[in-house]
mmCIF file of C-alpha atoms in Angstrom:
data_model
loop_
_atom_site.group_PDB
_atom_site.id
_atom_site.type_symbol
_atom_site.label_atom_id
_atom_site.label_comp_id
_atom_site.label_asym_id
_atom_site.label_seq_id
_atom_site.Cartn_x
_atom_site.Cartn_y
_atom_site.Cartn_z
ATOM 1 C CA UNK A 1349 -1.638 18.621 0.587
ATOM 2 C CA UNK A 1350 -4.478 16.670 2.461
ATOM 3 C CA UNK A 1351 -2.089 13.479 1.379
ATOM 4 C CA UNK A 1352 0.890 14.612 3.631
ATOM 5 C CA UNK A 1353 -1.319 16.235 6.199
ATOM 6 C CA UNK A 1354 -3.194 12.274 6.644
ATOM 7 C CA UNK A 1355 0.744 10.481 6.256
ATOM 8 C CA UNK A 1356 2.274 12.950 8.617
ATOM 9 C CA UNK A 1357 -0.757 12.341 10.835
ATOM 10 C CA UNK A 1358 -0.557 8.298 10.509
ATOM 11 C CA UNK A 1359 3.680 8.706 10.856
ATOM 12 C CA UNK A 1360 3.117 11.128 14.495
ATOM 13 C CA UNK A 1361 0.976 7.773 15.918
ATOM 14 C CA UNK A 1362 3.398 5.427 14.743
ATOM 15 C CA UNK A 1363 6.086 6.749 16.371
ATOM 16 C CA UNK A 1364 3.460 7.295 19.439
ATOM 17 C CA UNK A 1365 2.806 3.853 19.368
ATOM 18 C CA UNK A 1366 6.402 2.315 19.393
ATOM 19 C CA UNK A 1367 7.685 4.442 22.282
ATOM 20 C CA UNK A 1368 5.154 3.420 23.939
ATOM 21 C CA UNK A 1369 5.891 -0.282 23.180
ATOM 22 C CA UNK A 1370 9.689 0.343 24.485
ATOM 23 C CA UNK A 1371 8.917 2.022 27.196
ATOM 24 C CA UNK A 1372 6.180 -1.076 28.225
ATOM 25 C CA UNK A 1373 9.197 -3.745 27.524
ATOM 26 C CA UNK A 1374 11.662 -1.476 29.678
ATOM 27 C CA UNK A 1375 9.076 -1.625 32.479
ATOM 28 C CA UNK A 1376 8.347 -5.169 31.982
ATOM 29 C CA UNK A 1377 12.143 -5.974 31.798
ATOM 30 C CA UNK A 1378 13.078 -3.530 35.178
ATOM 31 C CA UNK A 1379 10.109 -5.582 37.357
ATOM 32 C CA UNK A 1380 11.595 -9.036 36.233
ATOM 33 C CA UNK A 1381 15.150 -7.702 37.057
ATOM 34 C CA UNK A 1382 14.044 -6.640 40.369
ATOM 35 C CA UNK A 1383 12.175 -10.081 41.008
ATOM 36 C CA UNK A 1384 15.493 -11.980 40.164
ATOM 37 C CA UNK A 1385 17.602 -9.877 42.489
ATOM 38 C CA UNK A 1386 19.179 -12.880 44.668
ATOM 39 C CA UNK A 1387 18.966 -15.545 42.407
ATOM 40 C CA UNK A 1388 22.539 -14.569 40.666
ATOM 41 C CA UNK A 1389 26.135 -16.554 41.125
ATOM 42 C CA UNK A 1390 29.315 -15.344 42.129
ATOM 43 C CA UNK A 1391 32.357 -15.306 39.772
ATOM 44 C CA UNK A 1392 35.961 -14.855 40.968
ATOM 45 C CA UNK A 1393 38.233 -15.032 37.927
ATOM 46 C CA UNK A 1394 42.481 -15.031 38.535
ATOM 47 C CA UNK A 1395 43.706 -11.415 37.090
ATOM 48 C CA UNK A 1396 47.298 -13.129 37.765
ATOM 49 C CA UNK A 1397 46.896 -15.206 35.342
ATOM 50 C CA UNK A 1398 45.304 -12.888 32.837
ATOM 51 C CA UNK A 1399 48.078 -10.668 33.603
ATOM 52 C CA UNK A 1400 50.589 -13.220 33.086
ATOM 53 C CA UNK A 1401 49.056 -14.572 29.797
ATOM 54 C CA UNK A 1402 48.880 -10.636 28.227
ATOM 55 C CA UNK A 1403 52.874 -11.079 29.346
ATOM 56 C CA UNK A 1404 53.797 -14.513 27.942
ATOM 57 C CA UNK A 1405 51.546 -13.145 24.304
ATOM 58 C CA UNK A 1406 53.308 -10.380 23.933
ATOM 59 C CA UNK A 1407 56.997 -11.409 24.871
ATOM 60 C CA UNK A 1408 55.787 -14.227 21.788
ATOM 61 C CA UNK A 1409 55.321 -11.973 19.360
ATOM 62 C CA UNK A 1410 57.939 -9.248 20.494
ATOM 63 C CA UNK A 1411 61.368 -10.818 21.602
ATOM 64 C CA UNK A 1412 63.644 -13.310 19.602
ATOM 65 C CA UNK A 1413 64.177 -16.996 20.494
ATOM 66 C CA UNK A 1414 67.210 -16.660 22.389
ATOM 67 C CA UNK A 1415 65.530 -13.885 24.606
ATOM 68 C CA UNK A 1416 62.993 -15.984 25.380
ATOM 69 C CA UNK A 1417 64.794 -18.683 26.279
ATOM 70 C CA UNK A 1418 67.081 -16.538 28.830
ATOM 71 C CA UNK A 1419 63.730 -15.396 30.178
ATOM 72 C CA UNK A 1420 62.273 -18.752 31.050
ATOM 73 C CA UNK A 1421 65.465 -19.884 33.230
ATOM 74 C CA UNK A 1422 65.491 -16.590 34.501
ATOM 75 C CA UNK A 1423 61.702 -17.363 35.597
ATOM 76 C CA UNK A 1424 62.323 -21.065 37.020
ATOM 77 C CA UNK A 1425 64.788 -20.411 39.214
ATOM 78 C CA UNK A 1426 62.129 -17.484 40.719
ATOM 79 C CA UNK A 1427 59.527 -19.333 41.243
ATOM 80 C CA UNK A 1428 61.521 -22.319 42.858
ATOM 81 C CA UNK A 1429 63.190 -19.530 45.086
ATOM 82 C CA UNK A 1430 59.851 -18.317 46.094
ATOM 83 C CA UNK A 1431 57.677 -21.246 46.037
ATOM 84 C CA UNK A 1432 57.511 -21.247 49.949
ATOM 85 C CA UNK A 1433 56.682 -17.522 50.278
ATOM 86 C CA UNK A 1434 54.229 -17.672 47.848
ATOM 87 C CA UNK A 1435 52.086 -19.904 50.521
ATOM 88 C CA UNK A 1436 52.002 -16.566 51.974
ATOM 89 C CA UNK A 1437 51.508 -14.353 49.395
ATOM 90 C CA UNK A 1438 48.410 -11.844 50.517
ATOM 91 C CA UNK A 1439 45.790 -10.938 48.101
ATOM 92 C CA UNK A 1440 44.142 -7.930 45.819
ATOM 93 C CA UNK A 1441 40.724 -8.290 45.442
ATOM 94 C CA UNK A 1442 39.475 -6.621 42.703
ATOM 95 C CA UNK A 1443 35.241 -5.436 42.680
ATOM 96 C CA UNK A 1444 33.611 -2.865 40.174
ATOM 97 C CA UNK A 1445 30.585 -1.056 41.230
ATOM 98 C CA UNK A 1446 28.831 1.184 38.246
ATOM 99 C CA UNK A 1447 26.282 3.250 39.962
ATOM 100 C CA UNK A 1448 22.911 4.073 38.696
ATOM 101 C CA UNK A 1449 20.755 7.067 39.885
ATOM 102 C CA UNK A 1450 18.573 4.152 42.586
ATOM 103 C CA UNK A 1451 21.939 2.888 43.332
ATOM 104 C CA UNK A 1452 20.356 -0.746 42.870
ATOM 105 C CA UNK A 1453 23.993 -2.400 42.169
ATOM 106 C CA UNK A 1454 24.380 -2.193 46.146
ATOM 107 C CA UNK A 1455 22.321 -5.783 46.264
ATOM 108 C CA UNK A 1456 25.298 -7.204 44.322
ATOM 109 C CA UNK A 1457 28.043 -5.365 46.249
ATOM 110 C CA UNK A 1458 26.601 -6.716 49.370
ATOM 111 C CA UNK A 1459 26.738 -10.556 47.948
ATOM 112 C CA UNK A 1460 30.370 -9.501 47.068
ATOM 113 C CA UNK A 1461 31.636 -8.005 50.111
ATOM 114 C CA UNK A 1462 30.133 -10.986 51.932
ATOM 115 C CA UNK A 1463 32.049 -13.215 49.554
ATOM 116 C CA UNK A 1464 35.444 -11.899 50.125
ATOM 117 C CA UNK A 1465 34.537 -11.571 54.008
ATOM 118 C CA UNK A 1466 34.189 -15.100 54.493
ATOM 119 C CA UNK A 1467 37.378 -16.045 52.889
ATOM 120 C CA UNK A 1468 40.016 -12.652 53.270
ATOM 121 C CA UNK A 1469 42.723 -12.951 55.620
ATOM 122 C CA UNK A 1470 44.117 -9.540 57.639
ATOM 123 C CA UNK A 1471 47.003 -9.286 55.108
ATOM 124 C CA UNK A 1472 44.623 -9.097 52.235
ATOM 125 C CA UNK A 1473 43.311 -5.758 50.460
ATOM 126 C CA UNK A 1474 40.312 -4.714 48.212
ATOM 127 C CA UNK A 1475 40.009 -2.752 45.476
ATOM 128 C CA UNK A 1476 36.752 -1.061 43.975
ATOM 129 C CA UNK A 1477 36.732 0.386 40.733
ATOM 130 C CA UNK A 1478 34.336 2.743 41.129
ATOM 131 C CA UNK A 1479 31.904 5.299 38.955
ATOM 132 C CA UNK A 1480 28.951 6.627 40.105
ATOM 133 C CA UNK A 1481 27.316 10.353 39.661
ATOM 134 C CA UNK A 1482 25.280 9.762 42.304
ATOM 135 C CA UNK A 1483 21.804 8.864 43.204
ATOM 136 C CA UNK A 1484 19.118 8.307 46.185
ATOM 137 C CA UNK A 1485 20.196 9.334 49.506
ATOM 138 C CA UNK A 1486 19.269 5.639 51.103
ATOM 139 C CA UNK A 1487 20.716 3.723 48.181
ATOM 140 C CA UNK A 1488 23.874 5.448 48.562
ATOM 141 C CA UNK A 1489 24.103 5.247 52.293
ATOM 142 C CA UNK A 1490 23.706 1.467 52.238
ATOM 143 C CA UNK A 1491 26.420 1.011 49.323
ATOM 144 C CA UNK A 1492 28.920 2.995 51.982
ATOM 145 C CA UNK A 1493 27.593 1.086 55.032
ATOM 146 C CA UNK A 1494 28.180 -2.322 52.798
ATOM 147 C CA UNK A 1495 31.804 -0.826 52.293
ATOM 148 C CA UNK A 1496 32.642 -0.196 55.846
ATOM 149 C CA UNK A 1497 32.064 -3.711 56.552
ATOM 150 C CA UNK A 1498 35.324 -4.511 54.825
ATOM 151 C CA UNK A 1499 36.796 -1.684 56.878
ATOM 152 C CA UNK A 1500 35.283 -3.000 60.431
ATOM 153 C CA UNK A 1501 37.155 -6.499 59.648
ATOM 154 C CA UNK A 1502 40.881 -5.050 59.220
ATOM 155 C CA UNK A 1503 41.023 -5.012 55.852
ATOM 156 C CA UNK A 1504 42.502 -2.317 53.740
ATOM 157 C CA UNK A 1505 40.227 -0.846 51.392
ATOM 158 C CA UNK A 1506 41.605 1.083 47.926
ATOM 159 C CA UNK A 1507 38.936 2.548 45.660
ATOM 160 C CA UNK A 1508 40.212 4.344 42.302
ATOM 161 C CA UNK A 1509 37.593 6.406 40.500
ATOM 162 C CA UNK A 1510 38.700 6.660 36.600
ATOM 163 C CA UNK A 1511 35.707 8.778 35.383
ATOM 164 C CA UNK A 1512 33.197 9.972 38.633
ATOM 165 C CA UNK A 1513 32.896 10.136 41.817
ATOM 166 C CA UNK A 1514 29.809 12.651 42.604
ATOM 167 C CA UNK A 1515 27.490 12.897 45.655
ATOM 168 C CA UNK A 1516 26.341 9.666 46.625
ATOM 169 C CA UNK A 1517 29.573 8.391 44.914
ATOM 170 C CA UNK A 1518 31.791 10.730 46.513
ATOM 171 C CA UNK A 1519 29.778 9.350 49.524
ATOM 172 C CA UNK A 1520 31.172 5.765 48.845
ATOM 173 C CA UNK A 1521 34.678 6.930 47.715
ATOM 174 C CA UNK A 1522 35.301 8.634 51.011
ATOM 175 C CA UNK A 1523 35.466 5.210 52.791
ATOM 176 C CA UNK A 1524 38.443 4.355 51.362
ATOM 177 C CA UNK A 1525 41.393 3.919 53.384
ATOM 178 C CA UNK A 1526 43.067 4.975 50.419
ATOM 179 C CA UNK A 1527 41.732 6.956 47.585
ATOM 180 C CA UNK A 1528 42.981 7.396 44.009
ATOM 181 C CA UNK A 1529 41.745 9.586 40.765
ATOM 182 C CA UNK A 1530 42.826 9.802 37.487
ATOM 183 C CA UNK A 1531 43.888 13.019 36.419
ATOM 184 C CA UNK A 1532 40.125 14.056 34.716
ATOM 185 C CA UNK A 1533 38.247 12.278 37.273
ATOM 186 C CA UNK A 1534 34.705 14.488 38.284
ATOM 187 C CA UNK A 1535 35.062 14.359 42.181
ATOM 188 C CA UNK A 1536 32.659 15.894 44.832
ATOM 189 C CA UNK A 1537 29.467 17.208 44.590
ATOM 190 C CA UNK A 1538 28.903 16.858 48.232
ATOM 191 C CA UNK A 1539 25.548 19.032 47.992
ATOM 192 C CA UNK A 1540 21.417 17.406 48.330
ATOM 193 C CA UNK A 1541 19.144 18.363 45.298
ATOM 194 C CA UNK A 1542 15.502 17.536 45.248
ATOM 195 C CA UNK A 1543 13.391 19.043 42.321
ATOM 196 C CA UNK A 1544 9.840 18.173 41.370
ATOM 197 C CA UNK A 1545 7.269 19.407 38.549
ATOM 198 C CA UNK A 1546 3.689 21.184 39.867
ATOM 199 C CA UNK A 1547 0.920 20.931 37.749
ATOM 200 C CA UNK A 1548 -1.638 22.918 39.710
ATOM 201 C CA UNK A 1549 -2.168 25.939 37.721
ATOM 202 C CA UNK A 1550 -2.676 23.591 34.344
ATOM 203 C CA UNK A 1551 -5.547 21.288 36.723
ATOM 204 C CA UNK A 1552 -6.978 24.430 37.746
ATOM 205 C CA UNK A 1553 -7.326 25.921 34.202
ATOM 206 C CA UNK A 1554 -9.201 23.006 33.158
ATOM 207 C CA UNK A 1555 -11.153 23.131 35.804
ATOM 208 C CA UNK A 1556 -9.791 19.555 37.330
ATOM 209 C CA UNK A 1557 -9.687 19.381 41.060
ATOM 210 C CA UNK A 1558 -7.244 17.330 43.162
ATOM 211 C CA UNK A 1559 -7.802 16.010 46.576
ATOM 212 C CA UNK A 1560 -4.914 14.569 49.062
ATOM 213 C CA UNK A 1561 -5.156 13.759 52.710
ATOM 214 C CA UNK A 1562 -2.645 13.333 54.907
ATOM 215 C CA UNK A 1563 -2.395 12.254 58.897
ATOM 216 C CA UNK A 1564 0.591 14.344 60.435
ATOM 217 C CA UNK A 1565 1.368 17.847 59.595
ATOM 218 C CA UNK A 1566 4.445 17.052 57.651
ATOM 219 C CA UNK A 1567 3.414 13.713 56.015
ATOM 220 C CA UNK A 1568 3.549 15.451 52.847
ATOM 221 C CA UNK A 1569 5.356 18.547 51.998
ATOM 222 C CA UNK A 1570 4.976 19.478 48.205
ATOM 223 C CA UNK A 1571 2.844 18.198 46.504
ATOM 224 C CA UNK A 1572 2.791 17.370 42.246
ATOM 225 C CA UNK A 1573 -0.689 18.097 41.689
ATOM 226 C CA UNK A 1574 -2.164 20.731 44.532
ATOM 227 C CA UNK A 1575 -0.964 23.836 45.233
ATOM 228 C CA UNK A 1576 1.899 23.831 47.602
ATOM 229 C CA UNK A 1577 2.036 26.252 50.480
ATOM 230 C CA UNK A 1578 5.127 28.511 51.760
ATOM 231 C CA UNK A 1579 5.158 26.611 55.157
ATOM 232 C CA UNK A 1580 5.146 23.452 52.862
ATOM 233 C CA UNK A 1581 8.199 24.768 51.041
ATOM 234 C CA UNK A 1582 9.720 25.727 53.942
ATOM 235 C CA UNK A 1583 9.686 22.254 55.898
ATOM 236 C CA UNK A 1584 11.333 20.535 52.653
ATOM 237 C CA UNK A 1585 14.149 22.878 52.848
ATOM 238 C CA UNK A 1586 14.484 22.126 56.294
ATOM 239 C CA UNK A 1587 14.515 18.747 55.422
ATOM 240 C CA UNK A 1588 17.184 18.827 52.550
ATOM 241 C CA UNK A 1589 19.704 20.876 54.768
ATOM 242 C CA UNK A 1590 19.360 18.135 57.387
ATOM 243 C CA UNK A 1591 20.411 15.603 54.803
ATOM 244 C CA UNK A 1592 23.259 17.922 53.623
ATOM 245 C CA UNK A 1593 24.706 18.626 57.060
ATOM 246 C CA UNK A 1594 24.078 14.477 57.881
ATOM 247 C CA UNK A 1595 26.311 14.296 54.179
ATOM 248 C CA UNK A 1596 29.058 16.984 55.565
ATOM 249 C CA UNK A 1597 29.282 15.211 58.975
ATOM 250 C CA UNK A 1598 30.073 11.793 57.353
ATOM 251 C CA UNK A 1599 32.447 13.031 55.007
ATOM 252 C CA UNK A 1600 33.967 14.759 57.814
ATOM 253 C CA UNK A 1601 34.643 11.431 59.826
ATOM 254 C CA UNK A 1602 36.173 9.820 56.804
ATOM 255 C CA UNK A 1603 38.741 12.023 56.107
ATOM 256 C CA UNK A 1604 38.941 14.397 58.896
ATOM 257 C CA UNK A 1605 41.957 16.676 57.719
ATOM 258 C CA UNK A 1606 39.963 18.280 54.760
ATOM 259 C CA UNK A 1607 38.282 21.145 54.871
ATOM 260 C CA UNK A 1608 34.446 20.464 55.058
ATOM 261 C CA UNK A 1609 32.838 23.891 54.409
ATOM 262 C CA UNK A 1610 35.189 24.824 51.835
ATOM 263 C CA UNK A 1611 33.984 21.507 49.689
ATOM 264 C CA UNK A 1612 30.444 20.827 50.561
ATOM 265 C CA UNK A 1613 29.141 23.251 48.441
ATOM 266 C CA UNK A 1614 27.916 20.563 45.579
ATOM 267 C CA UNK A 1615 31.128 21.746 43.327
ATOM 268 C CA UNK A 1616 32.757 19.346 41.862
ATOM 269 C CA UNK A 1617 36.576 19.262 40.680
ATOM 270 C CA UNK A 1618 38.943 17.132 38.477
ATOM 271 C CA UNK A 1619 41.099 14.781 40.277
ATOM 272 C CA UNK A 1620 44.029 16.815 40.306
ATOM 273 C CA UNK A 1621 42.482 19.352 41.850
ATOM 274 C CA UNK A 1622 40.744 17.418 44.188
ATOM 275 C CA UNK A 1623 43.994 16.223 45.583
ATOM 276 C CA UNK A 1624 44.955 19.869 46.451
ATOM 277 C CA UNK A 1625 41.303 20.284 48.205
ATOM 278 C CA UNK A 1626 42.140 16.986 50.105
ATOM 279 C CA UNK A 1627 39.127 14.888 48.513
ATOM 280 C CA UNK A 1628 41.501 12.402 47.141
ATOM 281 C CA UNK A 1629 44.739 10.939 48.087
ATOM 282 C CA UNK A 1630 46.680 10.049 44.970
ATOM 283 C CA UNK A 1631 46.190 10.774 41.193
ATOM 284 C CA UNK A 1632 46.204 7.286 39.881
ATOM 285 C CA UNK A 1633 44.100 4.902 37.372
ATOM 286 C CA UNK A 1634 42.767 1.637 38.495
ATOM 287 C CA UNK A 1635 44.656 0.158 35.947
ATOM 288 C CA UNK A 1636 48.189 1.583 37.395
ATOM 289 C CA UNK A 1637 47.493 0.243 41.123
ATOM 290 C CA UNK A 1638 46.783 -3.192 39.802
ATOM 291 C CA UNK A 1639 50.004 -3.415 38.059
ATOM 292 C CA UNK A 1640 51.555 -1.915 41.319
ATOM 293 C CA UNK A 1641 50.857 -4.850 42.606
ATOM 294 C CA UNK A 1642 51.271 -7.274 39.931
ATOM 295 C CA UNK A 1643 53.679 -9.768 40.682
ATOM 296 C CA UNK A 1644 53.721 -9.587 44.110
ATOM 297 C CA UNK A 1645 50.807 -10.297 45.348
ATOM 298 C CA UNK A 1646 47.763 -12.893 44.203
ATOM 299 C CA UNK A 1647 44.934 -10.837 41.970
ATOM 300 C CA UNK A 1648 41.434 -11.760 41.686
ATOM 301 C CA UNK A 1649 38.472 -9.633 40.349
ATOM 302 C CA UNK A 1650 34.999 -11.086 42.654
ATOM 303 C CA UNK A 1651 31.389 -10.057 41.154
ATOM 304 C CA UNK A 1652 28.332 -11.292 41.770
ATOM 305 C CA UNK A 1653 26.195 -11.801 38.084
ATOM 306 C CA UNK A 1654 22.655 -12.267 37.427
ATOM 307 C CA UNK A 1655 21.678 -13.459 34.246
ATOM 308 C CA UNK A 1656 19.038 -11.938 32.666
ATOM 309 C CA UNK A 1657 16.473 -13.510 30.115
ATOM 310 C CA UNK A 1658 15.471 -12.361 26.679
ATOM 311 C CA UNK A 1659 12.526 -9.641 28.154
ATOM 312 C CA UNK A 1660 15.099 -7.944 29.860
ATOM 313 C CA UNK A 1661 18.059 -7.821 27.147
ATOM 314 C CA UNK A 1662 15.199 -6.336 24.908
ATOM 315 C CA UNK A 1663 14.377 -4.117 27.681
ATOM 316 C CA UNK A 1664 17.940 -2.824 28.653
ATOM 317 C CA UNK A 1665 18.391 -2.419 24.982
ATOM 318 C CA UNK A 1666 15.770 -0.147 24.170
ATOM 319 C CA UNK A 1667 16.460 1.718 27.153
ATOM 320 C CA UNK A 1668 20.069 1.931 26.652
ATOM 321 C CA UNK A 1669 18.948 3.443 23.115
ATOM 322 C CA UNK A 1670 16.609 6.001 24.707
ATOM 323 C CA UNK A 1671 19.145 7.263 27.195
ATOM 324 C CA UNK A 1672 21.713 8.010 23.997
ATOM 325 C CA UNK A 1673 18.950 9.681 22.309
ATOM 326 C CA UNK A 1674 18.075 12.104 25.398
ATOM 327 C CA UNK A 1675 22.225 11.820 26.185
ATOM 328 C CA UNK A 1676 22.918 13.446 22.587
ATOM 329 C CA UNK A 1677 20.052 16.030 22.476
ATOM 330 C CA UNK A 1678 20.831 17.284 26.356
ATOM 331 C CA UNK A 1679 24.747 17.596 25.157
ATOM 332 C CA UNK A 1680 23.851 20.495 22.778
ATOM 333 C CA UNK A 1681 22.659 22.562 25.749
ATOM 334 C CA UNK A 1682 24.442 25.311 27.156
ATOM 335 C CA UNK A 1683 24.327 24.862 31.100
ATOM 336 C CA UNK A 1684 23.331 21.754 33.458
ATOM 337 C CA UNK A 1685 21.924 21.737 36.613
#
């Protein structure tokens, strides 16, 4: 018995000891990410021609000889008849942004909205794929502010959201000059939620006292540590309804026919019934509108990479890992918040 009570005892700081290591390596690998922010390249790859060599591959394999030779005629004599209007063809660019909760992907978006900026024409058009649950208020704000740039300059801006578009997502979708969801899409959550842990009662219990000073009345609200006071609570309500009703105006002057009141309330709503509520415009996947436009016009997917070194794979690795674990044990519970 004293044998399992020492190996359970030596297995509990094993384990101690090796989350502690991943969680050092994730920390490690986050700092050196955000050092390197800048120092990335931008890639701008022809979907066209993917397009047209998923076409050519599968006409191969599916169609007969003869077929294929109709086909090729049939496809010289367009491209000689269009050869001079395809000078002028206008053009789809493509860009993805995958949102994280500090909405750090916005210094990429901003190196690829410059990008396309410097060389789009009025006739041209941008697409964002876009999926984001939301995040920071000031993150967010400067990922929309980034989009309206492409907006200010005449170009028409599409964003389709296949999975989410929540909060400070919804907050970038409603930009668009046109908006598309897939049928299952999460979109909305136009609400504000702040939350924090007190430990005051368990430092007073131990007798452990905690000191904080502060110059202005408001420089700190609540507090994690002391013991927070009802004019304290007060002023951070205050402060979150001022952010909500800064969220509902915003929303408001993006699409100005919906309903505000009846969809700020932080609900959320599949895409088809967020077309009914007016969030969205059209229930349609990404992968729909660029076929849409697939001959027709020139398609090219922009985004800005930064390539990261062996500390931060490891890092992103074990952290990807972690978020599964906490992903599959938070999927057996009964109600989110």
């Amino acid at each position: 018995m004293e044998f399992l009570y020492e190996y359970g005892l030596f297995l509990a700081k094993a384990v101690t000891i090796v989350v502690a290591l991943i969680v050092i390596v994730a920390v490690i690998a986050g700092a050196a990410s955000k050092q390197k922010q800048g120092k990335g390249q931008l890639e701008i790859l022809s979907l066209t021609n993917q397009l047209k060599d998923i076409t050519q591959y599968a006409r191969n394999v599916l169609l007969d000889k003869a077929t294929l030779k109709k086909l090729a005629k049939e496809q010289k004599k367009e491209e000689k008849a269009k050869k001079d209007e395809a000078k002028d063809k206008s053009r789809l660019f493509v860009v993805d942004f995958h949102g994280s909760m500090d909405a750090h992907e916005v210094e990429r978006l901003r190196e690829e909205v410059t990008a396309i900026l410097c060389v789009a024409s009025d006739e041209d058009e941008v697409l964002l794929r876009l999926e984001s649950g939301g995040g920071v208020v000031h993150g967010y704000g400067l990922a929309a502010s980034q989009l309206q740039r492409l907006k200010d300059k005449g170009l028409k801006l599409t964003i389709a959201v296949d999975k989410v578009a929540a909060s400070g997502g919804y907050m970038m979708a409603c930009v668009a000059d046109h908006l598309l969801a897939s049928r299952f899409a999460y979109i909305g959550s136009i609400g504000v939620l702040a939350q924090l842990p007190n430990f005051h009662k368990l430092l007073k219990k131990n007798d452990i006292e905690f000191e904080q000073h502060t110059a202005g009345e408001y420089k700190r609200t609540l507090t994690i540590f002391g013991e927070n006071t009802d004019a304290g609570r007060e002023k951070f309500r205050e402060e979150i309804e001022e952010i909500h009703d800064m969220f509902k105006d915003y929303v408001q002057s993006q699409r100005s026919k919906m309903d505000i009141d009846k969809v700020a309330t932080g609900e959320f709503w599949p895409g088809v019934k967020a077309k009914e509520l007016g969030l969205v415009d059209e229930i349609m996947t990404s992968d729909d509108y660029i076929l849409s436009n697939y001959p027709k016009r020139e398609i090219f997917s922009v985004k800005y990479t930064v390539k990261k070194n062996m500390a931060e794979k490891l890092g992103v690795s074990f952290a990807q890992a972690a978020e599964r674990t906490v992903m599959r044990v938070l999927s057996q519970a009964k109600s989110w918040f």
